[in-house]
């Protein structure tokens, strides 16, 4: 069995492991005050083009989102979020636990539009509702779609002209940059804060929160501590981001992930299967009949997404920095053969 | 400069690093459902003598304490804790953020007594106070002292006869077991829940929460997720505890840490210096004059604890699994020489 | 202008005001420990048929709901609630602030069905979602509809066979009982907890939380205090519920409110106007053209609910214990005349 | 039995009751948007000398304090507070539930000094502690003592030169103003926010939060709603403060309360009894032997405060707007006689 379940099935890129090993017995100060964290933060400030950004290293994506919610918002604030957004469907209520209601908007493909923001802003305008204080999006979205530069510019403009913060969950920012016209600098220019996801792009664990808006910077490290998010051996996060951002490894791995999925996607499209959304990222949501799915089950692992109205099956396939291209080709070959078999049986 | 600042200055025991490396490209399911976590949990259930205990792996100690507070308590509950306790002085208000007030008790040496529990229970008996719902202790305490088996038995008995949970922070449980008559089984027998600290005893990061009381088990994993404490690559915690508990490595490292401090302690005692508390653990709180401290500053790092009433300086020294015995001997030799020098100057 | 905006436009029933006045200089113990609170609680225990129910008096409905959420749930729990439910649309995120996510279900007419519960239960079955711990409904709903005894029995059965609490917001319980086959005893029999709303049925302020489930009783008064919901002069709540429940005043006022709306409803129905939902309660949601609404605006106040797809206007009318029947007749007469005028203009 | 237990044993000043009665059937908009609230807020803005202050009416003191904590602070902030402060000893953990740790300071007589602030500021200066974000005091304190104008000026100056908010709990502000050189305008000048307590000075319930600092004003009403603190019939609070502040009734009642206690205090001092603290307010903490206390128990109610080290009994006596002067004289007469009797028995 080969797994296309997610982008954290393997462990860590060998360069990172070597760097951890090489520095193992060097004594470092704790809690992210070591030189590795400092250097990694410098790399990131440079690549996002914000020399005075604050950069903090955090263990996971849900943790980073809840820190954003806890640290950046005031008591009355709610968070505008797609119904399919990660905080609504995958975080077990983490943002609500920080005391902030999600102001949910339906979307076609996981992407919030300016119309969504306007609607949420309008219906949350009384004392009986939270104040729409922040917009949350993830790019890549949970449905594999990507916001372009123009998309982000429109959302950013709306947020900042309506007194709302704009925050981007970059759990899969590598994949987003590798399949769009976006750059890290666009994030630095358009967001109040965002994070760069390491866990899904070659790190053992680790996300880099980048705070651009000065108002959001004070006391963030106290909040890290307060929410249990400050590792004693913070070096372990610093070393990883140092490796990922010293010589371009981060984007190299992201391109690998997308390229792997391109092999699969082109194969699936050639065979004429439907896709739930248009995706050039490392996530794909193809739709298969029961018969095909039964055959896939014999050799591959994936995530079941939903039963379509006409009785077919939408599944999620994910590739990553560690996916073997040969396995992608093998999947396409298998699917081609199985498609033929199913056709002949009819 | 050599650092005795804490027990997380170095990174990770080489055996663990090797195990991470060996399994690097093996695909594992995420979120702690992999076989490494299962095996490690089995080792721990066995060693604590509670076959049906729940074991969860968590990244850090403050995170583990806040999960205990969030998961185990009801809304009205407060937590009895020493004024010098970790949650009061070192966690930036993490437990209060979960909605539970600390019911603070003064102590002589960082150890809560049954008299403390009785007092806290009595003064928190009205609707104007939280319900005393849980007793928090850490063993080793923040002052380097250790609760013996008899100490824990008394506290446990009081808690359970007064409807309170008994929770032990085992960030330094290895050091505690290595310098007392306690066993892991005592913890399993006397607590409702406790944790086994990996971060300060050879792991990159990682604590193992052991839940003994059945009432506290349901939905703990949902709470892990909700508080941002569930690593996608949970294997990284499982592998570490597998290594630490397969063949006794955990206690081996703990003994090393205590033995290293024994060298230092005996040297300091022989030179006639005062100690803040009696400690056989890996933490020592010696008291030095300004002149001696100035000399120590030239070669060693430590944590300054407080200025004594008579103008001397109480500092904290910590050793760990990675401390070189030679460095401990060197410290004693240096201190002996400096003591002589200071004496002669007078 | 006469207001049909809500059922709290007037102040307090004269009997209650007299009772407050009569006892004004009697010294009472504070915080709800006075004899008025005791007597009122006894009346309520009797009428709901649960001799050992706990009864607590609280100032307002949102406060009561947030106390239920805070006190009854464990950390992992979410709350199943209609999308149109009061906590989702009218409480400014109060329940989320207690740390519990709303698990929202769409409904046709504001009433949750067993199918809703099953759906919410099924999709919230993983560690990535809250535990469906409680079902919240209000009866009368926010759309004026009422759950019958059979409806509540089905929901109750589902909750209790699936390990979920069943809680009913009775802000308008009087109106519900006055227009359905339900009795107070049904609530006592079917719920884990519910509240009896005084604010909207003749009291200055005040809701009576009735806790039936023994597990939910401990320390509720500490939580009252902790959430700022314990009035120093608790007598003021006790006296009101004493008056409302001594001789049947509560249901008398509820019938008056429904009877007032019946006058309006029958008039509107006779004129052939559409209604958003079928309602026999003190809330009605008629749909009017722009021309009619403009005429209504000249003499009456109401709440605008929404613009229908075909461009008409759904509004909310509310009557209460203090509504004059003559005003209801006047409204019908006016509407009849305006309807004729609009027809003739076309 | 006559009760000196507290200043909320009686109900409400007759003028207020009359005003409630007079307006009973007038329809008002809900939630504090009525004209009574507007007029009352205007009176208060004028008396505190801050024309653009925000004024909100709230049901109780603990509720007001928790709203201050929730609304005014950021996530990292803690609250400097005396160990004897109301939030630490009487609020069942209400402020901690809003997510903010109390940074407790010992005091001699319940009053925080600049030295306390400096100490708390210094020891809470690392990432391991909350940020000292606000100073809480109550004036009158929980020990009956009063901060003078000079005291408040010093604290205010320290707060504002150290980036901390200064908040005063005025549950007994009437008594404070009536026994010191302070004016309402001093509060308006020195605080970021404070509240004027009605519950303990003649109202049924009600406190007026006065927000002076512009940064703290946005969305406060949403937070009122979110915390369940917004009464549907908000008029009931507006009417009361209208009565209290239209013609000086508020201070008239406060003087009455203090004058009543002056009778008792002078009697007790003349008889030579010790007092715990120096108080000119409506609270007194005399110290009596067991024999005297047993006699007091036969005719009067009070609050037991603590057993002194030498075995005597410190109790709390409280007077209020409704205390009969004759009862105060009677108490002094009784105490004089009992003192004589006890003396003769020896």
PDB file of N, CA and C in Angstrom, chain B residues 69 79 87-88 91-102 104, chain D residues 93 95-102 130:
ATOM      1  N   UNK B  69      -5.534  20.966  33.170  1.00  0.00           N
ATOM      2  CA  UNK B  69      -6.471  21.934  33.736  1.00  0.00           C
ATOM      3  C   UNK B  69      -7.737  22.012  32.888  1.00  0.00           C
ATOM      4  N   UNK B  79      -7.491  25.235  41.445  1.00  0.00           N
ATOM      5  CA  UNK B  79      -6.375  24.295  41.549  1.00  0.00           C
ATOM      6  C   UNK B  79      -5.485  24.706  42.715  1.00  0.00           C
ATOM      7  N   UNK B  87       3.039  26.514  37.671  1.00  0.00           N
ATOM      8  CA  UNK B  87       1.939  27.263  37.058  1.00  0.00           C
ATOM      9  C   UNK B  87       1.815  28.687  37.581  1.00  0.00           C
ATOM     10  N   UNK B  88       2.264  28.934  38.793  1.00  0.00           N
ATOM     11  CA  UNK B  88       2.150  30.287  39.332  1.00  0.00           C
ATOM     12  C   UNK B  88       3.284  31.183  38.883  1.00  0.00           C
ATOM     13  N   UNK B  91       4.454  29.965  33.977  1.00  0.00           N
ATOM     14  CA  UNK B  91       3.631  29.562  32.835  1.00  0.00           C
ATOM     15  C   UNK B  91       2.823  30.717  32.247  1.00  0.00           C
ATOM     16  N   UNK B  92       3.175  31.935  32.640  1.00  0.00           N
ATOM     17  CA  UNK B  92       2.556  33.117  32.044  1.00  0.00           C
ATOM     18  C   UNK B  92       1.026  33.079  32.130  1.00  0.00           C
ATOM     19  N   UNK B  93       0.525  32.438  33.168  1.00  0.00           N
ATOM     20  CA  UNK B  93      -0.927  32.424  33.369  1.00  0.00           C
ATOM     21  C   UNK B  93      -1.663  31.365  32.557  1.00  0.00           C
ATOM     22  N   UNK B  94      -0.951  30.326  32.146  1.00  0.00           N
ATOM     23  CA  UNK B  94      -1.559  29.321  31.260  1.00  0.00           C
ATOM     24  C   UNK B  94      -2.777  28.641  31.879  1.00  0.00           C
ATOM     25  N   UNK B  95      -2.729  28.338  33.154  1.00  0.00           N
ATOM     26  CA  UNK B  95      -3.860  27.622  33.755  1.00  0.00           C
ATOM     27  C   UNK B  95      -5.040  28.558  33.962  1.00  0.00           C
ATOM     28  N   UNK B  96      -4.762  29.803  34.325  1.00  0.00           N
ATOM     29  CA  UNK B  96      -5.848  30.771  34.446  1.00  0.00           C
ATOM     30  C   UNK B  96      -6.549  30.934  33.090  1.00  0.00           C
ATOM     31  N   UNK B  97      -5.787  30.895  32.012  1.00  0.00           N
ATOM     32  CA  UNK B  97      -6.394  31.040  30.692  1.00  0.00           C
ATOM     33  C   UNK B  97      -7.380  29.904  30.404  1.00  0.00           C
ATOM     34  N   UNK B  98      -7.176  28.754  31.002  1.00  0.00           N
ATOM     35  CA  UNK B  98      -8.167  27.685  30.849  1.00  0.00           C
ATOM     36  C   UNK B  98      -9.390  27.929  31.732  1.00  0.00           C
ATOM     37  N   UNK B  99      -9.391  29.012  32.499  1.00  0.00           N
ATOM     38  CA  UNK B  99     -10.569  29.386  33.275  1.00  0.00           C
ATOM     39  C   UNK B  99     -10.549  28.924  34.721  1.00  0.00           C
ATOM     40  N   UNK B 100      -9.383  28.526  35.207  1.00  0.00           N
ATOM     41  CA  UNK B 100      -9.330  27.988  36.569  1.00  0.00           C
ATOM     42  C   UNK B 100      -8.331  28.755  37.418  1.00  0.00           C
ATOM     43  N   UNK B 101      -8.816  29.223  38.536  1.00  0.00           N
ATOM     44  CA  UNK B 101      -7.983  30.019  39.437  1.00  0.00           C
ATOM     45  C   UNK B 101      -7.029  29.118  40.212  1.00  0.00           C
ATOM     46  N   UNK B 102      -5.817  29.597  40.419  1.00  0.00           N
ATOM     47  CA  UNK B 102      -4.894  28.908  41.320  1.00  0.00           C
ATOM     48  C   UNK B 102      -5.213  29.305  42.752  1.00  0.00           C
ATOM     49  N   UNK B 104      -3.496  29.445  45.938  1.00  0.00           N
ATOM     50  CA  UNK B 104      -2.070  29.399  46.263  1.00  0.00           C
ATOM     51  C   UNK B 104      -1.812  29.192  47.743  1.00  0.00           C
TER      52      UNK B 104
ATOM     53  N   UNK D  93     -13.224  33.484  41.216  1.00  0.00           N
ATOM     54  CA  UNK D  93     -12.345  33.308  40.058  1.00  0.00           C
ATOM     55  C   UNK D  93     -12.858  33.961  38.783  1.00  0.00           C
ATOM     56  N   UNK D  95     -12.334  36.823  37.280  1.00  0.00           N
ATOM     57  CA  UNK D  95     -11.393  37.477  36.365  1.00  0.00           C
ATOM     58  C   UNK D  95     -10.483  36.455  35.696  1.00  0.00           C
ATOM     59  N   UNK D  96     -10.098  35.431  36.438  1.00  0.00           N
ATOM     60  CA  UNK D  96      -9.310  34.368  35.818  1.00  0.00           C
ATOM     61  C   UNK D  96     -10.108  33.718  34.687  1.00  0.00           C
ATOM     62  N   UNK D  97     -11.405  33.580  34.866  1.00  0.00           N
ATOM     63  CA  UNK D  97     -12.224  32.971  33.819  1.00  0.00           C
ATOM     64  C   UNK D  97     -12.186  33.807  32.534  1.00  0.00           C
ATOM     65  N   UNK D  98     -11.953  35.090  32.661  1.00  0.00           N
ATOM     66  CA  UNK D  98     -11.792  35.894  31.438  1.00  0.00           C
ATOM     67  C   UNK D  98     -10.393  35.710  30.833  1.00  0.00           C
ATOM     68  N   UNK D  99      -9.562  34.892  31.469  1.00  0.00           N
ATOM     69  CA  UNK D  99      -8.260  34.566  30.889  1.00  0.00           C
ATOM     70  C   UNK D  99      -7.103  35.402  31.395  1.00  0.00           C
ATOM     71  N   UNK D 100      -7.312  36.104  32.502  1.00  0.00           N
ATOM     72  CA  UNK D 100      -6.270  37.001  32.982  1.00  0.00           C
ATOM     73  C   UNK D 100      -5.894  36.671  34.428  1.00  0.00           C
ATOM     74  N   UNK D 101      -4.623  36.446  34.632  1.00  0.00           N
ATOM     75  CA  UNK D 101      -4.116  36.085  35.958  1.00  0.00           C
ATOM     76  C   UNK D 101      -4.068  37.312  36.850  1.00  0.00           C
ATOM     77  N   UNK D 102      -4.390  37.120  38.118  1.00  0.00           N
ATOM     78  CA  UNK D 102      -4.186  38.174  39.101  1.00  0.00           C
ATOM     79  C   UNK D 102      -2.726  38.145  39.554  1.00  0.00           C
ATOM     80  N   UNK D 130       2.632  36.895  32.962  1.00  0.00           N
ATOM     81  CA  UNK D 130       1.752  37.796  32.227  1.00  0.00           C
ATOM     82  C   UNK D 130       2.367  39.196  32.164  1.00  0.00           C
TER      83      UNK D 130
END
